[in-house]
Coordinates of C-alpha atoms in Angstrom, one line a residue:
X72 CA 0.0 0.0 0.0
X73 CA 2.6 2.3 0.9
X74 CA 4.5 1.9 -2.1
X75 CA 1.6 2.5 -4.3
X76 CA 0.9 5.5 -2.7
X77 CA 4.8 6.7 -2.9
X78 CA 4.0 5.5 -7.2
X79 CA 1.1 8.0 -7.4
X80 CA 3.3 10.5 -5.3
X81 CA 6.1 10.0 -7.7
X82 CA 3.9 10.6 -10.5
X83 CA 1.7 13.4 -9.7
X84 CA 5.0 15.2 -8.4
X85 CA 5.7 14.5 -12.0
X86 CA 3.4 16.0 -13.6
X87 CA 3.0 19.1 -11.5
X88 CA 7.0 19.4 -12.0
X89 CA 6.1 19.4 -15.6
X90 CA 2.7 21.8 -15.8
X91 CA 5.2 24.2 -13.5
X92 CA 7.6 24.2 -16.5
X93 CA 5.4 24.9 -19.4
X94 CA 3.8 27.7 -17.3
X95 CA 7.3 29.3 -16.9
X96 CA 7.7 28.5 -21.0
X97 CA 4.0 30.5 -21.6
X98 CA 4.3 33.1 -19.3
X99 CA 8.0 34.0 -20.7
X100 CA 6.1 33.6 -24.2
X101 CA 3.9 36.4 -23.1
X102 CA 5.5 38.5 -21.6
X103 CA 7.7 39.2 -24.6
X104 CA 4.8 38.8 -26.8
X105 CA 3.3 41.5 -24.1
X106 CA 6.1 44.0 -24.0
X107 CA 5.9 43.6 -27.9
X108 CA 2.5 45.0 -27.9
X109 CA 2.8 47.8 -25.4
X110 CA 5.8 49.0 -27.5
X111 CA 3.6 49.7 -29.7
X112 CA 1.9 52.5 -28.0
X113 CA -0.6 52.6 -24.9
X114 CA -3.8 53.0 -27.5
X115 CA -6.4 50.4 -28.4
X116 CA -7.0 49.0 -31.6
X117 CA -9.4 46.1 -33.0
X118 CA -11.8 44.4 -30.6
X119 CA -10.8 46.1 -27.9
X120 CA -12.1 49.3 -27.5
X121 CA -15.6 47.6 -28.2
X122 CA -14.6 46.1 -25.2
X123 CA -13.4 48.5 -23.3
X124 CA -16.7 50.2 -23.3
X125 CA -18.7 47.6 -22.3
X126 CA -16.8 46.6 -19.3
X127 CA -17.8 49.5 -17.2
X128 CA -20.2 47.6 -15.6
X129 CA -20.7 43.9 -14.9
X130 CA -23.8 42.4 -16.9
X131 CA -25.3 39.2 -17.4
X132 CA -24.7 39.9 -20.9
X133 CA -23.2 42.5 -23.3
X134 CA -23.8 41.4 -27.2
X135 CA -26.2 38.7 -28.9
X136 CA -23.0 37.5 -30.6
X137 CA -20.7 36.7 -27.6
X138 CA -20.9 35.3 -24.4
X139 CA -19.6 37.5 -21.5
X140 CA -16.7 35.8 -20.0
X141 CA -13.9 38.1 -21.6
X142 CA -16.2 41.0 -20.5
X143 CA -16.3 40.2 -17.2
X144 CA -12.3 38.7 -16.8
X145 CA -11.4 42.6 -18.1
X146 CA -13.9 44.3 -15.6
X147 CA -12.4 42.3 -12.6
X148 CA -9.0 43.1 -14.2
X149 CA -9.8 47.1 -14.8
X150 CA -10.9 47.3 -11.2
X151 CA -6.8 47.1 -10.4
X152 CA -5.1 48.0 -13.7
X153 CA -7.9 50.8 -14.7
X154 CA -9.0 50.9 -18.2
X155 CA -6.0 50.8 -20.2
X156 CA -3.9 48.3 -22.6
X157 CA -2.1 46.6 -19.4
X158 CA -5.5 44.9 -18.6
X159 CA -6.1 43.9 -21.9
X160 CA -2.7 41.7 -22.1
X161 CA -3.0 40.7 -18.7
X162 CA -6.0 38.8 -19.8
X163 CA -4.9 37.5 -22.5
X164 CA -1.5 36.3 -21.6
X165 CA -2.7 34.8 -18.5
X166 CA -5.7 32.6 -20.5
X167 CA -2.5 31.6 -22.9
X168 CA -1.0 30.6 -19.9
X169 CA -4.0 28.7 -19.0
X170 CA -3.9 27.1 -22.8
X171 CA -0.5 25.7 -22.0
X172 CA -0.9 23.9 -18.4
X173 CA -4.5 22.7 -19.8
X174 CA -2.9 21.4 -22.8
X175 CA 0.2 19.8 -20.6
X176 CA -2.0 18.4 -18.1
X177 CA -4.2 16.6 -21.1
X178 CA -1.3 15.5 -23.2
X179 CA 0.2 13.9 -19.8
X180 CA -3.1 11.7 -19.6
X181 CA -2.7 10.4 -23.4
X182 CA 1.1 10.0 -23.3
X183 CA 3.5 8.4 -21.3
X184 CA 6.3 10.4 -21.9
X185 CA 6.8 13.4 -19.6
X186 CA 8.6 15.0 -22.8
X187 CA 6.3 14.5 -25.5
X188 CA 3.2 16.1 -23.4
X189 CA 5.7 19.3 -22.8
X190 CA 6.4 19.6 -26.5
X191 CA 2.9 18.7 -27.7
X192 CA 1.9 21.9 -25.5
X193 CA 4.4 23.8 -26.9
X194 CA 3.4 22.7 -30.4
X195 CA -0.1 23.9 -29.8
X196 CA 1.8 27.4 -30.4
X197 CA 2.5 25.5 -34.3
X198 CA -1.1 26.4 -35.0
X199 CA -1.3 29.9 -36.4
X200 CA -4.7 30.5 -35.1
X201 CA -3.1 29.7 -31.5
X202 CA 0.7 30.8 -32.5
X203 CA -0.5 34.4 -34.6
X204 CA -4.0 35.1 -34.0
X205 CA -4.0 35.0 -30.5
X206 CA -1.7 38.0 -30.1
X207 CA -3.1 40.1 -33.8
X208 CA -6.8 39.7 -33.3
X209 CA -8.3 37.6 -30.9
X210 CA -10.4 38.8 -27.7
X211 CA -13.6 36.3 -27.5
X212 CA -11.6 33.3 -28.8
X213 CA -8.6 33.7 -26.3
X214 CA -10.8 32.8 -23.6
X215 CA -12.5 29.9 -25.7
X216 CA -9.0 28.4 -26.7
X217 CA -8.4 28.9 -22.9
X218 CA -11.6 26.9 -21.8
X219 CA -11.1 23.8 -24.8
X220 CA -7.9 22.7 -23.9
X221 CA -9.7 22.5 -19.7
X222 CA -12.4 21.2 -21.1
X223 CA -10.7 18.1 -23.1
X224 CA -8.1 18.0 -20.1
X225 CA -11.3 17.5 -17.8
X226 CA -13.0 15.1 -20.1
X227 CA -9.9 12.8 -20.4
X228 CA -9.8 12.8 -16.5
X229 CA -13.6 11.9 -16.3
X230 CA -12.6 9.0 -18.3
X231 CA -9.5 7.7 -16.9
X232 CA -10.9 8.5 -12.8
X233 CA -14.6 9.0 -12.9
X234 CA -15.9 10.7 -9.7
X235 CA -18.0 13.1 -8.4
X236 CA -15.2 15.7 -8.0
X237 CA -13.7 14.9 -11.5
X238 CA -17.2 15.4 -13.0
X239 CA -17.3 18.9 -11.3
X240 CA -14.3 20.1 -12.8
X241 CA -16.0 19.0 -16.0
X242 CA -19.0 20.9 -15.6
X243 CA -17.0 23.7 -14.5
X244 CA -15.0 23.7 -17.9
X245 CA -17.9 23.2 -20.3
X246 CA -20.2 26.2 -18.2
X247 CA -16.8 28.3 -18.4
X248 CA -16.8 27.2 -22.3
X249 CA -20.4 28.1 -23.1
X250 CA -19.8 31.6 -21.4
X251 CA -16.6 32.3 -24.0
X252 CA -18.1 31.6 -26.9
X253 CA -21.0 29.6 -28.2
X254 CA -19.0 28.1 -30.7
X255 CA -18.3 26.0 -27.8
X256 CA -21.3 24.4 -27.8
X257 CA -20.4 22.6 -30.8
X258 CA -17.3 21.0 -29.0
X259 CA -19.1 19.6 -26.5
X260 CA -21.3 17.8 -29.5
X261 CA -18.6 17.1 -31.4
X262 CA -17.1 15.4 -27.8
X263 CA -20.5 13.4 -27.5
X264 CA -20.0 12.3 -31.1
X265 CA -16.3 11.1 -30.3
X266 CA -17.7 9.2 -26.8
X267 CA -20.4 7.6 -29.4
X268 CA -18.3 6.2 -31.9
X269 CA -15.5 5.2 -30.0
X270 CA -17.1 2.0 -28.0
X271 CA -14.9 1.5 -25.0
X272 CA -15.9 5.1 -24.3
X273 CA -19.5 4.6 -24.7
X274 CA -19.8 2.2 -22.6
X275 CA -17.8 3.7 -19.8
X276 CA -19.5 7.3 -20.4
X277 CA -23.2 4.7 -20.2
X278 CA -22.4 3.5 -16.6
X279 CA -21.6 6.7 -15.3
X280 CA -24.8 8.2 -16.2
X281 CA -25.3 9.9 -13.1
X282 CA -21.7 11.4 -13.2
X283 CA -22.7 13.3 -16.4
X284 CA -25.7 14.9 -15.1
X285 CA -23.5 16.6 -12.4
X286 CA -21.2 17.7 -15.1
X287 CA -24.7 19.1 -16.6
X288 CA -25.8 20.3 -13.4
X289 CA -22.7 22.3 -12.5
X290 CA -22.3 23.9 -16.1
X291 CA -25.8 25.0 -16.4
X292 CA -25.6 27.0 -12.8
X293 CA -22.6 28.8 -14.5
X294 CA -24.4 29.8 -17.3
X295 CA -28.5 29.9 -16.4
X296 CA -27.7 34.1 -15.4
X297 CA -26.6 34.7 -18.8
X298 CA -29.0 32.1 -20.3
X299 CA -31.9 33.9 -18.7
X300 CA -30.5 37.5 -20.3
X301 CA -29.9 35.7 -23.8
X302 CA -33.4 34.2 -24.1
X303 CA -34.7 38.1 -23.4
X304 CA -33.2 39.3 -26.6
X305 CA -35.4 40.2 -29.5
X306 CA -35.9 38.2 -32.3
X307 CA -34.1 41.2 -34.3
X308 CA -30.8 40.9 -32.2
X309 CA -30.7 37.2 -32.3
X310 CA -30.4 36.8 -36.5
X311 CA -27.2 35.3 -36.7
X312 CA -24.7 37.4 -39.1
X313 CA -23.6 34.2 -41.0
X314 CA -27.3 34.5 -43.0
X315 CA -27.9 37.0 -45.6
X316 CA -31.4 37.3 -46.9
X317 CA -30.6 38.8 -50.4
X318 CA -28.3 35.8 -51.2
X319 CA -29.9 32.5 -52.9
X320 CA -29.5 29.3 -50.6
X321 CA -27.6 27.8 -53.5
X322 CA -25.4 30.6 -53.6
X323 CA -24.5 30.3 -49.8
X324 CA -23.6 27.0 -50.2
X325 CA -21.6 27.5 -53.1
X326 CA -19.8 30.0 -51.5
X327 CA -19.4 28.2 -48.1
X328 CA -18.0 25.3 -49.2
X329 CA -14.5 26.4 -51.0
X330 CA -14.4 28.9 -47.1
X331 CA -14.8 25.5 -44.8
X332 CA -13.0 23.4 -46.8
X333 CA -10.0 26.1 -46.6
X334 CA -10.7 26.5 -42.7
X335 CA -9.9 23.2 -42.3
X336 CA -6.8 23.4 -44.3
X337 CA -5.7 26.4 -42.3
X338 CA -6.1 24.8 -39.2
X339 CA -3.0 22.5 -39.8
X340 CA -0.7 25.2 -40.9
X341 CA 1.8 25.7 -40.3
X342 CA 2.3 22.6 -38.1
X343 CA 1.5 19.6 -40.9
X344 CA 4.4 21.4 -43.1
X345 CA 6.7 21.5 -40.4
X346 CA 6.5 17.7 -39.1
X347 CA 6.4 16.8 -43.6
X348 CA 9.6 18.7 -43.6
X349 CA 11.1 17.0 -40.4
X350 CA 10.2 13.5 -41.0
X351 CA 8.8 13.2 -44.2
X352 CA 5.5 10.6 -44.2
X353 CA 7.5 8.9 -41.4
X354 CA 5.8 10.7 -38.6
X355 CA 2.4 9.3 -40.4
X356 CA 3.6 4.9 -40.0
X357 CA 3.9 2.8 -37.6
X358 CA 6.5 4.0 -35.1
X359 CA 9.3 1.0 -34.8
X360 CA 10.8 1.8 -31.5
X361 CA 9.1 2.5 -28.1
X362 CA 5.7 4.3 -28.8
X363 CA 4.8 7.7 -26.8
X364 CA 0.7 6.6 -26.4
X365 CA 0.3 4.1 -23.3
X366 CA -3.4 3.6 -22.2
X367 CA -4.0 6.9 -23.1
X368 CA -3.8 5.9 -27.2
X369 CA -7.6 5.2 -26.6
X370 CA -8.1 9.1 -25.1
X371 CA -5.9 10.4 -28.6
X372 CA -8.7 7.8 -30.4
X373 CA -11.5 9.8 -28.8
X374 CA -9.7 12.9 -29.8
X375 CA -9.3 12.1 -33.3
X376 CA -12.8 11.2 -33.9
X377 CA -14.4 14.2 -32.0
X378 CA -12.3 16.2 -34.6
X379 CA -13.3 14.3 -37.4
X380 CA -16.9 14.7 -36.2
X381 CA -16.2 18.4 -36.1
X382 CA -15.1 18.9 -39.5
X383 CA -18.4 16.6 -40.5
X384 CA -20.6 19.0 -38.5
X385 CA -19.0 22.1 -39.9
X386 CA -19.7 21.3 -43.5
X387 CA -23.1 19.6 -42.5
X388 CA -23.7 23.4 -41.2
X389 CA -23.2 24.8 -44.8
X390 CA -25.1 22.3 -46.4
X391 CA -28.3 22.2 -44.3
X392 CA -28.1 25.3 -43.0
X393 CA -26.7 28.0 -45.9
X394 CA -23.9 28.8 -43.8
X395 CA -21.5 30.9 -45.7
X396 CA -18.6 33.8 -44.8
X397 CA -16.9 30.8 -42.9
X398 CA -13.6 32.3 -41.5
X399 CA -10.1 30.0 -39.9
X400 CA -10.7 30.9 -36.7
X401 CA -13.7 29.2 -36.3
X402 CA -12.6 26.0 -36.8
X403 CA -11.0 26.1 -33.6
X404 CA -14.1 24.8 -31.5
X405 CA -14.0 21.7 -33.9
X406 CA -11.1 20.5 -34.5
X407 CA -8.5 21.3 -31.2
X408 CA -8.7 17.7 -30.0
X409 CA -7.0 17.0 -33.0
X410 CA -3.3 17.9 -31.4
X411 CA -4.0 15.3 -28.8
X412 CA -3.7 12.6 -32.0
X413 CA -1.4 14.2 -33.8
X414 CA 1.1 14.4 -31.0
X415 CA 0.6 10.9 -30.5
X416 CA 1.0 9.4 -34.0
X417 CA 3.9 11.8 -34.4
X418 CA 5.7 10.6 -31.2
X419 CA 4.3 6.8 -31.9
X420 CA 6.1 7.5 -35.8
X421 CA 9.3 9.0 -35.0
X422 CA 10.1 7.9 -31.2
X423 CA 12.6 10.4 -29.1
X424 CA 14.7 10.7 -31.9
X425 CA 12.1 13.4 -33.1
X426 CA 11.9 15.2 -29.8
X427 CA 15.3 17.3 -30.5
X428 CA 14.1 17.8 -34.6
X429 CA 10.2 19.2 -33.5
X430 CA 11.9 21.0 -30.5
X431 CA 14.2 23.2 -32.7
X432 CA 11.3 23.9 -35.5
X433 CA 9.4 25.1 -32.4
X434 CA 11.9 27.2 -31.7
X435 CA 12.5 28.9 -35.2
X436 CA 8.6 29.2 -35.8
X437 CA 7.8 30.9 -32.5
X438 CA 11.4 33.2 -33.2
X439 CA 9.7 34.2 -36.6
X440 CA 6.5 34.7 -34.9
X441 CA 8.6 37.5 -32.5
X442 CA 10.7 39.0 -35.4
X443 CA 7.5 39.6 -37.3
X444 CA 5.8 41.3 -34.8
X445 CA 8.9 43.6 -33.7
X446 CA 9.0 44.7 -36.8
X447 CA 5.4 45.9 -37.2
X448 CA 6.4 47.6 -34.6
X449 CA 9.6 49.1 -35.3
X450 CA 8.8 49.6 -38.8
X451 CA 4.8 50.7 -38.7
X452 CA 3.0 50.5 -41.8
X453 CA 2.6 48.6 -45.2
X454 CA 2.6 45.6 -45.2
X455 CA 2.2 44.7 -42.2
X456 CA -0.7 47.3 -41.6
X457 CA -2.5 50.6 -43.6
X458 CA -4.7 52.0 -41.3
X459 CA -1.9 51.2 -37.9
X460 CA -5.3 52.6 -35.4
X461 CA -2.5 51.6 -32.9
X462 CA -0.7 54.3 -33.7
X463 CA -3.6 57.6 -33.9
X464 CA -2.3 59.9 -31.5
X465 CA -5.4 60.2 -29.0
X466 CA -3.3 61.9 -26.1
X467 CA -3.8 65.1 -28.6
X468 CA -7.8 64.7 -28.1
X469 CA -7.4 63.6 -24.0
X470 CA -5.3 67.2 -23.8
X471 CA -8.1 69.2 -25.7
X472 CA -11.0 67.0 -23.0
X473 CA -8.9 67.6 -20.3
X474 CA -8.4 71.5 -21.0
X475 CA -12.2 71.8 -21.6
X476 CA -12.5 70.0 -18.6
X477 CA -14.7 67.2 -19.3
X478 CA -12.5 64.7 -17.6
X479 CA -15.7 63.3 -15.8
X480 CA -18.2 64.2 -18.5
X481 CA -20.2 61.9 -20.0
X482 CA -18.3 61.5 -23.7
X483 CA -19.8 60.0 -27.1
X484 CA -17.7 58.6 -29.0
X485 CA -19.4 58.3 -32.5
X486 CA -17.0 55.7 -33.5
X487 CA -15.2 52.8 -31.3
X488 CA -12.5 53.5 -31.5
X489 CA -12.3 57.0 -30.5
X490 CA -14.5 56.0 -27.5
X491 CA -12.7 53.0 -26.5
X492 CA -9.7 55.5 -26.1
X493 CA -11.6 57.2 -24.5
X494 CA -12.1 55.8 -21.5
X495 CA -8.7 54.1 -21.6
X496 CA -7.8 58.4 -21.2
X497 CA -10.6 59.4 -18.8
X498 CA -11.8 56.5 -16.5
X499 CA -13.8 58.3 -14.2
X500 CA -15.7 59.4 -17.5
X501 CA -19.2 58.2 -18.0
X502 CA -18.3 56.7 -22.5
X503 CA -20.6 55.6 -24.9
X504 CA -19.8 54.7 -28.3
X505 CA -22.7 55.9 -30.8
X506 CA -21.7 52.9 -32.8
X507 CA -22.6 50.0 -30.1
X508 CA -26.5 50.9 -29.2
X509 CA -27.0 47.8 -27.3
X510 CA -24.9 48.8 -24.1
X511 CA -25.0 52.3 -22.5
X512 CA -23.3 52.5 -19.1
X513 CA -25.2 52.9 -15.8
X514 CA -25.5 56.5 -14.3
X515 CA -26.4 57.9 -10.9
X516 CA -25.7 61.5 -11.8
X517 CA -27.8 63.0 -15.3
X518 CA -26.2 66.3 -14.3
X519 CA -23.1 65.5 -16.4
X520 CA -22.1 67.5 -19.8
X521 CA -22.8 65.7 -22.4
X522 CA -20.3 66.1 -24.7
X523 CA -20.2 64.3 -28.4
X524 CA -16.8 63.6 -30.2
X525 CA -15.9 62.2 -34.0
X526 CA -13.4 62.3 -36.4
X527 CA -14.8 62.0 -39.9
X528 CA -11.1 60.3 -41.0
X529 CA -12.3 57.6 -38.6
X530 CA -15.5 56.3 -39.2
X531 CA -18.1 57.6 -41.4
X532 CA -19.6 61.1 -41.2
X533 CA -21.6 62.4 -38.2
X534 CA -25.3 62.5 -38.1
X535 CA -26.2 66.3 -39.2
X536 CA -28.9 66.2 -36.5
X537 CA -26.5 65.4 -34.2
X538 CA -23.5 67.8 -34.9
X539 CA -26.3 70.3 -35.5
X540 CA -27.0 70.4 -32.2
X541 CA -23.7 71.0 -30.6
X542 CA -23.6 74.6 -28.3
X543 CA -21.1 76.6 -31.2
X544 CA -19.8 78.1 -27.5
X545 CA -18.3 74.6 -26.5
X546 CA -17.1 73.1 -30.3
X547 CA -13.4 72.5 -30.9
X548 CA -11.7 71.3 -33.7
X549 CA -8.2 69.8 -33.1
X550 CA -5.5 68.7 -35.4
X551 CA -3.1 66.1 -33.7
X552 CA 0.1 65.5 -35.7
X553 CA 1.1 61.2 -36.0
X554 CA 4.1 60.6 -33.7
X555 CA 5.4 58.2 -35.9
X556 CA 5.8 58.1 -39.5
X557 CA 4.0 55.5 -41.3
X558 CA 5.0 53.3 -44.5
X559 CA 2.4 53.6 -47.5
X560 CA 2.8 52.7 -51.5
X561 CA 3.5 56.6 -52.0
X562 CA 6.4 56.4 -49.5
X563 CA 6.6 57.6 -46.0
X564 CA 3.5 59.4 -44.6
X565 CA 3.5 61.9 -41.4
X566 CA -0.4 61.8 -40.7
X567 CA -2.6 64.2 -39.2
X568 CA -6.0 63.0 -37.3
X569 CA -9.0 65.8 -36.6
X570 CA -11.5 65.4 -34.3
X571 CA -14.5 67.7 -33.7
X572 CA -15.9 68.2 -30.3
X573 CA -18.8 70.0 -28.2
X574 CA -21.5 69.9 -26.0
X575 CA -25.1 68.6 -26.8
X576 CA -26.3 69.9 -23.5
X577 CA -28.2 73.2 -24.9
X578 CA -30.5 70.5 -26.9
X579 CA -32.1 68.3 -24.2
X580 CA -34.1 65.9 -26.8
X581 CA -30.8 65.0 -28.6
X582 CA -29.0 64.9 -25.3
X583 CA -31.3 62.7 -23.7
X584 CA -31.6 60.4 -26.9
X585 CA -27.7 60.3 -27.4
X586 CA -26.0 60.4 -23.9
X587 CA -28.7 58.6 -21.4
X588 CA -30.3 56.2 -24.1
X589 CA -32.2 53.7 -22.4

């Protein structure tokens, strides 16, 4: 007895030895990935200054087309860091650090080899959604790459030691999942789908019948707040974007098709190149010398036929559904089991010898993936970006606010963002953006100046009623000079932004309507 318990000591020492190290390797990962973006400039770009607004006050729910989990992790975050680019990659680094000990912890339950499960969550980074994406564009999908890899680490647990407490953490992961994005939803299908084809699971998953309805139990607690909000949505707000009613069904479809087929091709890059050039079709037979999978080959089984069932499911959405506009990145929900399989048959094909070979590609992709990014930094502008937001010089507008003093006013925005910015600027400001109608932050004082702000180089022209309406006694115009010079196709380009500015106040119908909507 006491030397099986000094085993499982041994081994979950291990293993905690080993989820310790790929934190460091993450968290390393994101800091310079981190530093990288706040060299860029303290402004907001993208996603979010959407976000930024929203997350003055804790909701049930922000938008019909996204859960609220990244909302909420940047409120709590704000209520330390303030409203300002730090939170953002706090966030974000922290759920890729999350995406690495997840992924370790699951690849340590397939594999036998304390290596292999370190550099399969290493070589998660290999995907570009994961590698790229998750530092250019991603908000929403950082925290639903974060809660997939728990939720597949939580599912392979249920399987191997099925108990109440194991099932809890399950239901924990797949409410935390349904709250990122409700792509997830479709990974917990595709899961079922995997448990149904792959017997030894069935059966197993069968007799503990009763576990799975405290997995259900626990995830819809999580969610039944939001739930309850989401069902009160109109009809209106609920039309998903994917369906446009002036196109022909056939014409979806024949545009959908060519876009999912290519998602799932971009999926695998640039990882299925890189093992091609390091073993050739080798990593793809029968390994010959000691094989990575032990028991767990049946959990990388599971894995593979979950993703198979999610690239099924994706073009069975096109087909039946008219699905077009199908982007990469949302693929991800589908298909991440998949690097549970393909670790395995790689390690399985090419033994340790390979460890040294995928370690060093590793290496040289997620090198490129820095160099790149320093130098759209260091060198702003085509091709790496035209409009370079990151750049617009929005201390010029805070100096012109903060002169006027409307530090604590309640400021429109008329595009995002300029209002995102903001109230990264002005946090004890009451922002709105004119451009996002479904959220308008709580007030306890309608005694602020309402002031209205746009800049017809960065959105599209304000409303005449609107600037109509401004007291001529409170407009500004400013003209804030680019600190950096940016690289177009006619050569270098020192930019200029304008923004107008004034008080609504003297018309109490349009200030009502535009600062205080409902």
């Amino acid at each position: 007895m006491f030397a099986m318990l000094e085993r499982n000591g041994t081994r979950l020492a291990q293993s905690l030895g080993g989820a310790w190290s790929v934190a460091l390797f993450y968290f390393v990962y994101g800091l310079v990935h981190g530093g990288i973006s706040r060299l860029a400039g303290p402004a907001l770009a993208l996603d979010d200054v959407k976000i930024n607004v929203v997350a003055q006050s804790l909701e049930p729910g922000y938008h019909p087309d996204n859960p609220p989990l990244f909302e909420w992790l940047i409120f709590l975050v704000q209520s330390i860091t303030g409203p300002t680019l730090v939170s953002f990659l706090v966030v974000k680094y922290a759920l890729l650090v999350g995406v690495g000990v997840f992924t370790f912890l699951g690849m340590r339950l397939v594999v036998r080899d304390e290596r292999w499960a370190g550099l399969g969550a290493i070589s998660l980074l290999l995907l570009f959604q994961i590698g790229w994406n998750f530092h250019q564009a991603f908000t929403h999908s950082t925290a639903l790459i974060c809660a997939l890899a728990f939720f597949w680490y939580a599912l392979f647990r249920v399987i191997r030691q099925p108990t109440i407490l194991t099932s809890i953490v399950l239901g924990l992961a797949a409410g935390l999942g349904l709250l990122s994005k409700y792509s997830f939803a479709f990974a917990i299908v595709c899961a079922v789908i995997g448990l149904g084809v792959t017997y030894r699971h069935r059966v197993r998953w069968l007799s503990a019948f009763k576990l799975s309805l405290v997995a259900v139990a626990v995830s819809s607690i999580l969610v039944l707040p939001h739930a309850i909000w989401r069902i009160g949505e109109t009809s209106a707000q609920l039309q998903s974007r994917f369906m446009d009613a002036d196109a022909s069904y056939w014409m979806k479809i024949a545009s959908g098709l060519p876009e999912t087929l290519w998602a799932l091709v971009a999926f695998f890059l640039p990882i299925i190149p890189v093992l091609f050039l390091l073993f050739g079709i080798r990593w793809l037979m029968p390994g010959s010398g000691r094989p990575v999978a032990s028991v767990g080959s049946e959990l990388a089984t599971l894995a593979r036929n979950s993703a198979l069932a999610g690239a099924v499911v994706l073009f069975a959405m096109v087909i039946f559904l008219g699905l077009d506009g199908m982007q990469e990145r949302y693929a991800i929900a589908f298909l991440f089991p998949v690097i549970f399989w393909l670790i395995v048959k790689v390690g399985d094909g090419v033994g340790r010898i390979g460890t040294r070979k995928l370690l060093m590609a590793n290496g040289a992709v997620l090198s490129a993936i820095v160099a790149v990014r320093l130098a759209q930094v260091l060198w702003p502008g085509e091709p790496f970006c035209s409009d370079c937001r990151q750049w617009i010089p929005y201390e010029g507008l805070g100096r012109a606010v903060q002169e006027a003093g409307w530090e604590e006013a309640t400021l429109v925005g008329f595009e995002d963002h300029t209002a995102g910015n903001l109230r990264r600027l002005f946090p004890k400001a009451r922002v709105l953006s004119a451009h996002i109608q479904y959220y308008a932050p709580p007030t306890d004082d309608n005694d602020r100046p309402c002031i209205f702000v746009w800049s017809p180089q960065l959105g599209p022209p304000a409303p005449d009623h609107v600037t109509n309406a401004i007291d001529p006694s409170t407009s500004k115009k400013i003209e804030v000079p680019w600190q950096r010079t940016i690289r177009s196709r006619q050569g270098d380009e020192k930019r200029v932004t304008e923004w107008f500015l004034g008080s609504l106040d003297k018309n109490p119908s349009i200030a009502r309507s535009v600062c205080r909507p409902n």
